[in-house]
Amino acid sequence: MEMVNITIDTRKIRVPKNYTVLEAAKYANIKIPTLCYLKGINEIGACRMCVVEIKGAKSLQAACVYPVSEGLEIYTQTPAVRESRRVTLELILSNHDRKCLTCTRSRTCELQKLAEELNINDIHFDGETYKLPLDDFSPSIVRDPNKCVLCRRCVSMCKNVQEVGVIDTTERGFKTIVSSAFNKSLNEVPCTMCGQCITVCPVGALREKDDTDKVWQALADNDKYVIVQTAPAVRVALGEEFGMPIGSRVTSKMVAALRRLGFKKVFDTDTAADLTIMEEVNELIDRIKNGGKLPLITSCSPGWIKFCEHNYPEFLDNLSTCKSPHEMFGAVLKSYYAEKEGIDPSKIFVVSIMPCTAKKFEAQRPELSSTGYPDVDVVLTTRELARMIREAAIDFNNLPERYFDDPMGEASGAGVIFGATGGVMEAALRTATELITGKKVPDDSIEYNEVRGTKGVKEASIRIGALTLKAAVAHGLGNARKLLERIKAGEQYHFVEIMACPGGCVNGGGQPIQPSEVRSWIDLRSERAKAIYDEDRSMHVRKSHENPAVKKMYNEYFEKPGSEKAHELLHTHYHARDNYPETK
Amino acid sequence: MSEKCCCCATMKDERMDKLDEIINKHRNEKGALIPVLHEAQELFGYLPMEVQKKISEGLNVPLTEIYGVITFYTQFSLQPKGKYKIQVCLGTACYVKGSGQILDKLKEKLGINVGEVTGDGKFSLEACRCVGACGLAPVVMINEDVYGRLTVDDVEDIINKYKDK
């Protein structure tokens, strides 16, 4: 890369020619405040918080979009710069709903932090304000336009990264808002509920539907037997909520916290992930052998499922009929486990702690109630769990190590890696290889690096006995679209994994929110995925079919994968959805 | 209320085929959306959801983005227009010559605000930018008819001319 010499605040540095002023300043460790900027996602110079003085330029320039060039002289802290940033920020604040004390993003709000950093102690303008209604009809996402600062980070995420495009800026002037077409609720448009918009919102304008009250109530109800299960991605991110470094593994502290909150049993969704692999691999082998619909596409990600139902109904028969792991687990808890332990299933209340907002929507699907009761009663995101832990005044960082409850707590490393893109594929390959060839593969050769990593669409050809299995993995719905179009154009695969969120569940819409100044420079997806793969390597059992709890479940209850009982409890179906149903 | 069409039911007309033609004509152009919206509005008189949905599918642009463009530009309308579309010029010349008062009088006489249609579907009222007839300021256009050098007292007579048409 060609380099250029520039000067920032009298410091002379050499940086690549394709850098922006903001990137150069970051390189020189000089902080420039930003608000609308999100590297790689939203670089539009809209908010004007990052203005700097450039020698020879007529006016102040936005550092996030201004390219460096040879000899450029930049000043980031002149009186004109400071004054401009302050006035801009005051104007943004002038019509902002400043109820910070009761805002979910208090402490993690980028606007609040800017006001503090820029020493704003008065707001000299009264902006024209409208009190707009909340959109809280979606089971997953709440939209509060009164808190919106129009940075457009959510719009870019929804439209350009996820290629869903259900929110955009509408109207103009003071009336400008980010909304759906015809100002419909997110519940009435083809929103996938992935929640990626929430994770990029700098303020409290987008948040998950908070269901913690329902869980507190259930915990206080002596008539209820409240069981909690946790998804793999939660344990590698929850620590961030308590100030730990990104990628910290807090599995045992998380279990300890859940015990203290009063859950009767703390189970690991990974066990159900292993169960999913047994069913899904059986489905894959069956479809390959008997000329079934290929490629088989994974069905663990409810954001992806809803996306498919809205946009690619022609692929519904390709979807695995397997329920997602936590739904399988819910069904197992209210049938097999209830019978075994002699608990009335109507008393069992299943709470899933998920890195996901779409799972809240999924849990409400009427077809996911095989036992006559909803498989899962409440889904909480990683963030909501952190809120409960704080509310219960639990000193998370100093909790002792505790372990998941038997008999459902023992899971395999294959179940753990479900949390990262490529993980479901890898877990399936570990099992498929042994089931098809009948030969045991040593643990040092069960890692499939070709399906790991953050490349948008990954492909692999894997030899399993006489079969060369063609596999593809996409993460992020924009990448899913690319892969599906490829398949429509004739590309052939046996097995395809799709996860709605970029990076998979580790970067799910329910995960701890990292501000732009962190996530613009650190890849959350790979840092958290590293922790997932470390966790996998630390497990005694690393293949789903070797999970003793799963083996026992088949012996005692399901007989074998794909049995009638398995179909009744562990499988589901999908249906095409109208994108914009007509409402009169 | 026969003219007041409302989406789907009456929309299965040949105008939908015409819309397909418009979309196909512009499909591969860069920045096709705004020309298509212009022609679609000319065809339907406004841009109801059904029309926007068809454009969204045809041009592969999210419906929300289309809605965003329509609500940004005042010349695009989500509401059907009246049989007689009254446009009051609020360009600089007309404005200093008192078109603001003429607009107020029209609002009062018709009982509607800018952007609305009278209950009988006859009149809709809009404020518009310069129509290029500054020499005649202040100017009001009703469909293709131009009325210039108006005073507030002329308003009633003009409306009456169309009332019985």
XYZ file of C-alpha atoms in Angstrom:
749
model
C 0.000 0.000 0.000
C 1.277 3.424 -0.950
C 2.015 5.580 2.098
C 1.616 9.325 2.637
C 3.144 11.739 5.155
C 0.708 13.813 7.154
C 0.713 15.965 10.266
C -1.914 15.678 12.984
C -1.744 18.250 15.783
C 1.949 18.846 14.937
C 2.724 15.111 15.050
C 4.199 13.828 11.804
C 3.067 10.336 10.803
C 3.119 8.022 7.790
C -0.103 6.227 6.991
C -1.547 4.212 4.093
C -2.982 6.362 1.330
C -6.474 4.860 1.638
C -6.900 6.005 5.246
C -9.426 8.608 6.292
C -8.369 11.353 8.686
C -10.228 9.499 11.440
C -8.310 6.286 10.768
C -5.029 8.176 10.697
C -5.865 9.836 14.018
C -6.739 6.452 15.505
C -3.371 5.161 14.282
C -1.648 8.116 15.991
C -3.676 7.432 19.136
C -5.448 10.793 18.866
C -9.105 10.587 19.772
C -11.691 12.334 17.600
C -15.284 12.133 18.884
C -17.807 10.397 16.618
C -21.505 9.592 16.740
C -22.865 8.374 13.398
C -19.627 6.621 12.446
C -19.415 2.843 12.478
C -16.452 1.510 10.573
C -17.375 -0.476 7.505
C -21.089 -0.020 8.140
C -21.919 3.674 8.375
C -19.307 6.121 7.087
C -21.449 9.009 5.885
C -20.177 12.143 7.641
C -23.697 13.027 8.740
C -23.499 14.024 12.390
C -20.520 16.426 12.151
C -19.183 15.452 15.584
C -15.832 14.458 14.098
C -15.040 17.790 12.418
C -11.399 18.861 12.251
C -9.515 21.792 10.819
C -7.527 21.065 7.692
C -4.928 23.537 6.547
C -6.069 25.198 3.332
C -9.677 23.962 3.548
C -12.393 26.623 3.633
C -14.497 25.003 6.298
C -14.241 22.317 8.954
C -14.215 18.791 7.541
C -15.683 15.522 8.784
C -12.705 13.322 9.693
C -14.616 10.070 9.110
C -14.967 10.669 5.375
C -12.020 12.976 4.579
C -9.230 11.080 2.819
C -5.585 11.685 3.750
C -3.148 12.957 1.134
C 0.542 13.794 0.998
C 1.437 16.751 3.200
C -2.021 17.078 4.792
C -2.027 19.153 7.985
C -4.831 18.350 10.430
C -5.795 20.042 13.682
C -8.186 18.170 15.946
C -8.430 20.511 18.928
C -8.582 24.153 17.798
C -11.105 26.580 19.352
C -13.140 26.503 16.128
C -13.255 22.717 16.200
C -14.246 22.584 19.842
C -16.929 25.224 19.419
C -18.386 23.508 16.380
C -18.554 20.122 18.082
C -20.191 21.613 21.165
C -22.843 23.468 19.175
C -23.562 20.377 17.076
C -23.925 18.238 20.154
C -26.154 20.778 21.873
C -28.361 20.868 18.786
C -28.609 17.084 18.732
C -29.471 17.146 22.428
C -31.952 20.008 21.996
C -34.734 17.733 20.742
C -33.579 14.494 22.320
C -35.794 12.813 24.901
C -33.356 13.226 27.787
C -34.874 10.840 30.303
C -31.510 9.249 30.902
C -32.277 7.903 34.371
C -34.878 5.476 33.072
C -33.221 4.673 29.764
C -31.910 1.138 29.154
C -28.814 2.632 27.605
C -27.850 4.815 30.552
C -24.154 3.964 31.198
C -23.723 2.565 27.682
C -25.168 5.484 25.702
C -22.746 7.029 23.241
C -24.608 10.346 23.280
C -24.495 10.551 27.065
C -20.779 9.796 26.966
C -20.171 12.509 24.362
C -22.014 15.056 26.476
C -19.805 14.150 29.385
C -16.595 14.186 27.366
C -17.375 17.511 25.722
C -18.262 18.985 29.098
C -21.791 19.995 28.100
C -23.401 21.496 31.195
C -26.222 23.430 29.607
C -28.268 23.169 26.442
C -28.841 26.593 24.962
C -31.474 25.643 22.413
C -35.024 24.373 22.629
C -35.496 22.111 19.633
C -38.930 21.537 18.170
C -40.032 18.225 19.633
C -42.835 15.808 18.923
C -43.929 13.135 21.308
C -44.090 10.145 19.022
C -45.618 6.810 19.995
C -43.425 3.846 20.910
C -43.484 0.900 18.566
C -43.601 -1.994 21.000
C -45.828 -4.405 19.069
C -42.974 -6.666 18.049
C -42.197 -9.458 20.512
C -38.497 -8.767 20.014
C -37.702 -5.123 19.312
C -38.952 -1.822 20.758
C -38.468 1.324 18.710
C -38.561 4.696 20.476
C -38.317 7.483 17.878
C -38.105 10.119 20.614
C -34.650 8.887 21.521
C -33.425 8.603 17.925
C -30.547 10.874 16.873
C -30.911 10.025 13.148
C -27.363 8.693 12.876
C -28.612 6.053 10.414
C -26.421 3.283 11.803
C -29.466 1.000 12.150
C -30.593 1.869 8.629
C -27.212 0.907 7.163
C -27.137 -2.292 9.180
C -30.654 -3.300 8.138
C -30.399 -2.244 4.505
C -26.770 -2.744 3.520
C -25.447 -5.483 5.791
C -28.545 -7.592 6.410
C -30.202 -6.548 3.124
C -33.555 -6.620 4.861
C -34.302 -2.898 4.559
C -37.383 -2.564 6.743
C -36.280 0.701 8.335
C -35.170 3.892 6.650
C -35.302 7.627 7.162
C -38.718 8.984 6.236
C -40.322 12.452 6.165
C -38.040 15.514 6.288
C -36.791 18.378 8.418
C -37.747 18.280 12.089
C -40.239 15.555 11.237
C -37.577 13.174 9.945
C -37.766 9.811 11.642
C -36.352 6.357 11.155
C -39.379 4.187 10.538
C -40.857 1.431 8.443
C -42.877 2.041 5.289
C -46.201 3.723 6.103
C -44.903 3.996 9.654
C -45.994 0.429 10.259
C -44.906 -1.447 13.331
C -41.836 -3.665 13.016
C -44.317 -6.443 13.710
C -46.178 -5.786 10.443
C -43.217 -5.643 8.063
C -40.723 -8.304 6.933
C -38.443 -7.569 9.912
C -36.462 -10.693 10.805
C -36.166 -9.577 14.449
C -32.406 -10.225 14.256
C -31.793 -7.192 16.468
C -28.614 -6.110 14.701
C -30.154 -2.623 14.622
C -30.150 -2.645 18.428
C -26.490 -3.556 18.663
C -25.476 -0.589 16.491
C -27.826 2.009 18.007
C -25.716 4.541 19.943
C -28.682 5.528 22.135
C -31.860 3.995 23.512
C -33.956 4.338 20.360
C -33.846 0.601 19.678
C -33.907 -2.017 22.377
C -35.165 -5.514 23.059
C -38.609 -6.115 24.508
C -37.740 -6.500 28.168
C -39.219 -9.713 29.579
C -37.364 -9.780 32.899
C -40.560 -9.059 34.844
C -42.160 -12.268 33.597
C -39.152 -14.200 34.877
C -39.111 -12.467 38.277
C -42.788 -13.306 38.620
C -42.261 -16.951 37.717
C -39.344 -17.213 40.150
C -41.530 -15.850 42.925
C -44.326 -18.306 42.154
C -44.013 -21.396 44.362
C -46.335 -23.280 42.077
C -43.882 -23.073 39.189
C -40.831 -25.191 38.532
C -38.583 -22.697 36.786
C -35.797 -24.137 34.647
C -33.240 -22.044 32.816
C -31.093 -22.998 29.843
C -28.280 -20.973 28.316
C -27.080 -20.801 24.732
C -23.373 -21.263 23.963
C -22.736 -17.668 22.870
C -23.964 -16.183 26.157
C -21.054 -17.555 28.219
C -18.432 -15.853 26.046
C -20.069 -12.416 26.139
C -21.879 -11.971 29.467
C -18.602 -10.958 31.151
C -18.506 -7.808 28.984
C -21.567 -6.560 30.856
C -19.485 -6.639 34.028
C -16.395 -4.929 32.677
C -14.458 -8.015 31.620
C -12.433 -8.065 28.403
C -14.137 -9.111 25.161
C -13.821 -12.874 24.753
C -13.827 -13.717 28.482
C -15.300 -17.141 29.260
C -17.618 -16.904 32.245
C -19.523 -20.210 32.039
C -19.138 -21.195 35.676
C -19.854 -17.707 37.051
C -22.921 -17.494 34.843
C -24.199 -20.788 36.256
C -23.525 -19.540 39.782
C -25.447 -16.329 39.076
C -28.433 -18.258 37.699
C -28.508 -20.448 40.827
C -28.501 -17.353 43.024
C -31.349 -15.884 41.021
C -33.357 -18.901 42.149
C -33.755 -21.136 39.115
C -34.535 -24.730 40.157
C -32.329 -26.199 37.463
C -29.629 -24.658 35.305
C -29.221 -26.589 32.076
C -27.028 -26.146 29.042
C -28.707 -25.573 25.661
C -25.590 -27.206 24.190
C -27.054 -30.583 25.116
C -30.021 -29.783 22.913
C -27.587 -28.620 20.239
C -26.144 -32.120 20.361
C -29.656 -33.488 20.045
C -30.211 -31.198 17.059
C -27.097 -32.586 15.410
C -28.357 -36.165 15.861
C -31.655 -35.294 14.196
C -30.193 -33.051 11.520
C -27.423 -35.432 10.469
C -30.013 -38.197 10.265
C -32.086 -35.927 8.027
C -29.040 -35.104 5.888
C -28.029 -38.728 5.389
C -31.636 -39.648 4.625
C -32.001 -36.890 2.031
C -28.687 -37.792 0.357
C -29.474 -41.521 0.290
C -33.093 -41.275 -0.735
C -32.971 -38.385 -3.170
C -34.571 -35.858 -0.816
C -34.509 -32.106 -1.279
C -30.956 -30.731 -1.286
C -29.206 -28.725 -0.121
C -30.381 -29.279 3.405
C -30.285 -25.875 5.105
C -29.889 -25.443 8.859
C -32.783 -24.102 10.894
C -31.237 -23.017 14.210
C -31.351 -19.286 13.548
C -34.892 -17.909 13.878
C -33.908 -14.621 12.193
C -32.803 -16.613 9.171
C -35.994 -18.695 9.238
C -38.209 -15.607 9.222
C -36.082 -14.074 6.457
C -36.535 -17.238 4.394
C -40.299 -17.303 4.990
C -40.584 -13.692 3.803
C -38.075 -13.587 0.969
C -37.254 -17.099 -0.224
C -40.341 -19.276 0.215
C -39.014 -21.485 -2.581
C -36.379 -22.735 -0.124
C -38.774 -23.699 2.687
C -38.565 -27.387 1.728
C -34.793 -27.185 1.932
C -34.919 -26.140 5.567
C -34.181 -28.791 8.119
C -37.371 -29.625 9.982
C -35.378 -29.625 13.232
C -36.546 -27.128 15.805
C -33.794 -24.849 17.051
C -31.897 -26.316 20.039
C -33.567 -24.317 22.822
C -37.029 -25.173 21.469
C -36.084 -28.858 21.328
C -34.875 -28.541 24.890
C -38.123 -26.949 26.005
C -40.115 -29.788 24.434
C -37.836 -32.389 26.044
C -38.136 -30.734 29.466
C -41.929 -30.726 29.314
C -42.136 -34.363 28.143
C -39.239 -36.743 28.823
C -37.774 -34.827 31.763
C -41.176 -34.127 33.334
C -42.102 -37.814 33.165
C -38.720 -38.926 34.474
C -38.734 -36.534 37.404
C -42.453 -36.800 38.057
C -43.157 -33.105 37.558
C -46.454 -31.876 36.137
C -45.438 -30.330 32.778
C -47.999 -27.559 33.243
C -45.899 -26.367 36.208
C -42.628 -26.314 34.309
C -41.595 -22.827 33.236
C -38.711 -22.774 30.772
C -36.541 -19.680 30.448
C -33.976 -19.515 27.645
C -31.025 -17.141 27.941
C -30.117 -16.377 24.366
C -27.785 -14.046 22.458
C -30.760 -13.410 20.218
C -33.803 -11.186 19.923
C -35.408 -13.281 17.156
C -35.750 -16.154 19.641
C -38.370 -14.075 21.472
C -40.438 -14.128 18.306
C -39.671 -17.791 17.722
C -40.871 -18.787 21.215
C -44.288 -17.338 20.348
C -44.781 -19.432 17.216
C -47.933 -21.451 17.825
C -46.436 -24.548 16.150
C -43.678 -24.676 18.776
C -45.780 -26.161 21.548
C -45.626 -29.901 20.946
C -46.576 -30.859 24.487
C -49.642 -28.646 24.536
C -47.631 -25.987 26.367
C -45.237 -23.551 24.751
C -41.876 -25.332 24.442
C -40.208 -22.243 25.882
C -42.038 -19.763 28.101
C -39.725 -16.758 28.077
C -36.587 -15.837 26.168
C -34.169 -13.370 27.735
C -31.205 -11.862 25.941
C -27.703 -11.809 27.386
C -28.302 -8.135 28.202
C -31.516 -8.866 30.102
C -29.773 -11.550 32.155
C -27.080 -9.013 33.055
C -29.848 -6.619 34.116
C -31.368 -9.268 36.396
C -27.970 -10.041 37.906
C -27.426 -6.340 38.630
C -30.925 -5.921 40.006
C -30.357 -8.856 42.358
C -27.163 -7.130 43.533
C -25.048 -10.154 42.686
C -21.324 -9.428 42.638
C -20.789 -11.229 39.369
C -17.033 -10.883 39.143
C -16.515 -12.541 42.517
C -18.912 -15.445 42.102
C -17.649 -18.964 42.788
C -17.419 -21.555 40.008
C -20.536 -23.639 39.585
C -21.508 -26.235 36.981
C -24.601 -27.091 34.975
C -27.063 -29.504 36.539
C -27.222 -33.166 35.619
C -28.569 -34.964 33.724
C -29.014 -32.393 30.975
C -25.984 -30.282 31.723
C -23.307 -32.414 30.126
C -22.790 -31.246 26.598
C -20.148 -31.718 23.947
C -17.750 -29.256 22.376
C -19.776 -29.682 19.200
C -22.743 -28.149 21.013
C -20.600 -25.226 22.163
C -19.404 -24.225 18.703
C -23.025 -23.702 17.559
C -22.417 -20.183 18.813
C -20.094 -19.186 15.971
C -20.615 -19.116 12.225
C -19.703 -22.489 10.761
C -20.227 -24.164 14.116
C -23.391 -26.061 13.274
C -21.756 -27.262 10.074
C -18.624 -28.363 11.929
C -20.605 -30.115 14.646
C -22.637 -31.929 11.977
C -19.485 -32.929 10.101
C -17.942 -34.364 13.261
C -20.951 -36.625 13.673
C -21.755 -37.332 10.009
C -18.223 -38.524 9.315
C -18.329 -41.118 12.055
C -21.899 -42.212 11.398
C -21.336 -42.648 7.663
C -17.937 -44.333 7.769
C -18.434 -46.152 11.057
C -14.852 -45.185 11.965
C -13.798 -43.128 14.959
C -11.928 -39.927 14.131
C -9.291 -38.871 16.670
C -9.966 -35.570 18.471
C -6.957 -33.870 16.891
C -8.510 -34.076 13.441
C -12.079 -33.007 14.088
C -11.580 -29.277 13.526
C -12.778 -28.020 10.168
C -10.975 -24.747 9.627
C -12.468 -24.192 6.188
C -15.887 -23.486 7.702
C -14.561 -21.218 10.491
C -13.802 -17.512 10.315
C -15.508 -14.303 9.278
C -15.510 -14.640 5.468
C -19.102 -13.920 4.368
C -19.675 -17.114 2.398
C -17.468 -20.144 3.042
C -17.363 -23.324 1.006
C -15.866 -26.733 1.660
C -15.702 -30.118 -0.012
C -15.307 -32.846 2.544
C -14.572 -36.464 1.753
C -16.633 -38.811 3.870
C -16.041 -42.393 2.724
C -17.231 -42.574 -0.883
C -19.092 -39.282 -0.646
C -17.658 -35.834 -1.337
C -19.918 -33.622 0.731
C -20.247 -30.118 -0.677
C -20.961 -27.615 2.063
C -21.466 -23.867 2.256
C -21.789 -21.497 5.200
C -23.207 -17.959 5.173
C -23.582 -15.563 8.085
C -25.353 -12.226 7.982
C -28.506 -12.102 5.884
C -26.870 -10.130 3.062
C -24.451 -13.037 2.662
C -27.344 -15.485 2.941
C -28.954 -13.722 -0.018
C -25.743 -14.048 -2.053
C -25.501 -17.759 -1.306
C -29.178 -18.425 -2.069
C -28.911 -16.585 -5.381
C -25.885 -18.730 -6.184
C -27.911 -21.860 -5.454
C -30.792 -20.571 -7.570
C -28.324 -20.056 -10.412
C -27.429 -23.741 -10.274
C -24.634 -24.153 -7.727
C -25.055 -27.489 -5.953
C -24.428 -28.251 -2.324
C -25.471 -31.035 0.002
C -25.515 -29.046 3.204
C -25.772 -25.320 3.898
C -25.549 -23.472 7.200
C -27.090 -20.020 7.496
C -27.048 -17.778 10.545
C -28.817 -14.428 10.507
C -26.212 -12.430 12.388
C -22.778 -11.526 11.040
C -20.367 -13.870 12.817
C -23.204 -16.065 14.069
C -24.733 -16.062 17.544
C -21.611 -14.666 19.260
C -22.514 -11.390 17.572
C -26.255 -11.835 17.993
C -28.771 -9.042 18.420
C -29.152 -9.847 22.123
C -25.471 -9.677 23.013
C -23.763 -6.950 25.076
C -23.513 -3.714 23.133
C -20.055 -2.392 22.405
C -19.816 1.257 21.369
C -18.554 2.327 17.968
C -15.181 3.310 19.401
C -14.671 -0.333 20.390
C -16.408 -2.276 17.658
C -15.033 -0.112 14.873
C -11.529 -1.302 15.714
C -11.966 -4.710 17.370
C -13.716 -7.548 15.550
C -16.226 -8.727 18.145
C -17.093 -11.705 15.969
C -13.621 -13.220 16.035
C -12.784 -12.304 19.641
C -15.901 -13.994 20.965
C -15.533 -16.915 18.517
C -12.008 -17.543 19.821
C -13.491 -18.026 23.272
C -16.064 -20.445 21.841
C -13.362 -22.560 20.199
C -11.269 -22.512 23.395
C -14.297 -23.718 25.306
C -14.731 -26.540 22.771
C -11.114 -27.647 23.250
C -11.612 -27.697 27.012
C -14.468 -30.204 26.828
C -14.044 -33.926 27.500
C -16.581 -34.870 24.866
C -16.390 -32.996 21.568
C -18.810 -34.895 19.343
C -22.574 -34.711 19.666
C -23.183 -38.439 19.283
C -20.873 -39.110 22.231
C -22.826 -36.861 24.590
C -23.930 -39.300 27.329
C -27.117 -37.329 28.109
C -28.162 -37.502 24.458
C -27.402 -41.216 24.228
C -29.515 -41.785 27.307
C -32.392 -39.750 25.889
C -32.497 -41.936 22.793
C -32.215 -45.135 24.838
C -34.928 -44.186 27.272
C -37.310 -42.164 25.138
C -36.756 -41.342 21.485
C -35.370 -44.741 20.361
C -33.480 -43.328 17.426
C -33.095 -40.086 15.445
C -36.060 -39.440 13.192
C -38.380 -41.710 15.176
C -42.065 -40.916 15.428
C -41.613 -39.526 18.920
C -38.661 -37.429 17.761
C -40.756 -36.000 14.969
C -43.571 -35.173 17.307
C -41.377 -33.289 19.774
C -38.215 -32.184 18.005
C -39.324 -31.195 14.519
C -41.457 -28.412 13.088
C -42.617 -26.824 9.839
C -42.500 -23.402 8.165
C -44.803 -21.247 6.101
C -44.461 -18.430 3.595
C -45.243 -14.983 4.984
C -46.741 -11.964 3.287
C -44.211 -9.122 3.380
C -46.627 -6.235 3.714
C -50.068 -7.586 4.475
C -52.824 -5.190 3.473
C -54.389 -3.492 6.474
C -57.443 -1.363 5.986
C -67.554 8.725 -3.656
C -67.156 6.652 -6.813
C -63.823 8.179 -7.801
C -62.215 7.589 -4.427
C -60.426 4.409 -5.248
C -58.734 2.654 -2.402
C -56.041 0.149 -3.353
C -56.472 -3.432 -4.448
C -60.131 -3.814 -5.437
C -60.266 -1.154 -8.142
C -56.544 -1.373 -8.792
C -56.781 -4.463 -10.991
C -57.003 -2.268 -14.013
C -54.859 -1.708 -17.036
C -52.965 0.976 -15.165
C -51.104 -1.821 -13.376
C -49.917 -3.146 -16.754
C -48.893 0.360 -17.692
C -46.936 0.530 -14.438
C -45.101 -2.641 -15.440
C -44.124 -0.961 -18.679
C -42.838 2.073 -16.811
C -40.793 -0.096 -14.474
C -39.373 -2.166 -17.327
C -38.443 0.944 -19.254
C -36.297 2.235 -16.381
C -35.277 -1.072 -14.803
C -31.604 -1.025 -15.718
C -31.012 2.691 -15.247
C -29.030 4.043 -12.366
C -31.278 6.188 -10.168
C -34.430 4.761 -11.754
C -36.589 5.251 -8.678
C -37.462 8.939 -8.973
C -38.386 8.886 -12.700
C -40.525 5.797 -12.075
C -42.266 7.489 -9.140
C -42.978 10.561 -11.291
C -44.516 8.536 -14.086
C -46.427 6.327 -11.667
C -47.896 9.357 -9.941
C -48.911 10.788 -13.278
C -50.646 7.509 -14.053
C -52.467 7.028 -10.742
C -52.648 10.569 -9.446
C -50.939 9.464 -6.244
C -48.756 6.654 -4.938
C -50.738 4.121 -2.911
C -49.112 1.152 -1.210
C -49.986 -1.315 -3.983
C -48.161 0.848 -6.500
C -45.149 1.247 -4.211
C -45.023 -2.503 -3.620
C -44.953 -3.180 -7.336
C -42.174 -0.647 -7.833
C -40.271 -2.146 -4.911
C -40.421 -5.619 -6.437
C -39.740 -4.378 -9.966
C -36.727 -2.231 -9.155
C -35.519 -4.364 -6.254
C -35.551 -1.388 -3.890
C -36.879 -1.897 -0.330
C -40.403 -0.554 0.146
C -39.226 1.481 3.104
C -36.678 3.311 0.975
C -39.370 4.133 -1.588
C -41.672 5.372 1.156
C -38.776 7.454 2.506
C -38.257 9.122 -0.882
C -41.989 9.778 -1.324
C -42.355 11.387 2.093
C -39.187 13.448 1.577
C -40.298 15.164 -1.649
C -43.470 17.223 -1.425
C -44.368 16.618 -5.074
C -45.082 12.969 -4.331
C -48.376 12.176 -2.691
C -49.670 9.270 -0.670
C -53.231 10.576 -0.896
C -55.525 10.645 -3.920
C -56.013 14.110 -5.428
C -59.346 15.804 -6.044
C -60.996 16.019 -9.463
C -59.720 19.589 -9.509
C -56.187 19.928 -8.209
C -55.642 23.452 -6.894
C -52.017 24.522 -6.676
C -51.156 27.836 -5.067
C -47.749 29.164 -6.005
C -45.701 30.085 -2.951
C -42.634 31.028 -4.999
C -40.936 34.296 -4.026
C -42.741 36.585 -6.469
C -46.206 35.175 -5.780
C -45.561 35.109 -2.076
C -44.662 38.818 -1.849
C -47.720 39.558 -3.981
C -49.941 37.904 -1.349
C -50.424 34.283 -2.412
C -50.282 33.345 1.270
C -53.582 35.145 1.899
C -55.098 33.519 -1.187
C -54.096 30.132 0.159
C -55.700 30.968 3.520
C -58.919 31.984 1.776
C -58.956 28.735 -0.223
C -58.493 26.742 2.965
C -61.370 28.573 4.570
C -63.726 28.259 1.588
C -62.963 24.567 0.955
C -62.664 23.618 4.598
C -59.466 21.634 4.017
C -55.760 22.051 4.679
C -52.850 21.773 2.295
C -52.460 18.156 1.198
C -56.125 17.325 1.776
C -59.129 16.574 -0.418
C -62.688 17.822 0.060
C -65.235 15.272 1.215
C -66.906 15.107 -2.198
C -63.567 14.359 -3.864
C -63.838 17.479 -5.999
C -60.991 19.663 -4.817
C -57.532 19.048 -3.437
C -55.288 21.823 -2.232
C -51.541 22.100 -2.584
C -48.898 24.735 -2.175
C -46.307 24.600 -4.907
C -42.974 26.117 -5.885
C -42.541 28.664 -8.686
C -44.552 27.759 -11.771
C -42.593 30.124 -14.003
C -45.335 32.726 -14.408
C -43.946 35.390 -12.084
C -45.217 38.150 -14.351
C -48.755 37.066 -13.444
C -48.096 36.842 -9.683
C -49.862 35.803 -7.572
C -50.730 32.633 -9.479
C -53.073 29.719 -8.797
C -53.336 26.670 -11.041
C -56.398 24.453 -11.210
C -55.492 21.358 -13.186
C -54.138 22.913 -16.412
C -55.868 26.322 -16.015
C -53.732 29.236 -14.829
C -55.226 32.155 -12.885
C -52.989 35.214 -12.468
C -52.985 38.630 -10.750
C -55.444 37.320 -8.217
C -56.870 39.021 -5.175
C -58.468 37.358 -2.178
C -61.894 38.477 -3.460
C -61.506 36.456 -6.681
C -61.269 33.160 -4.835
C -64.966 32.497 -4.299
C -65.917 33.062 -7.965
C -63.196 30.790 -9.197
C -64.238 27.957 -6.900
C -67.858 28.361 -7.944
C -66.856 27.943 -11.585
C -65.719 24.391 -10.846
C -68.336 23.470 -8.261
C -71.022 22.670 -10.779
C -68.779 21.359 -13.523
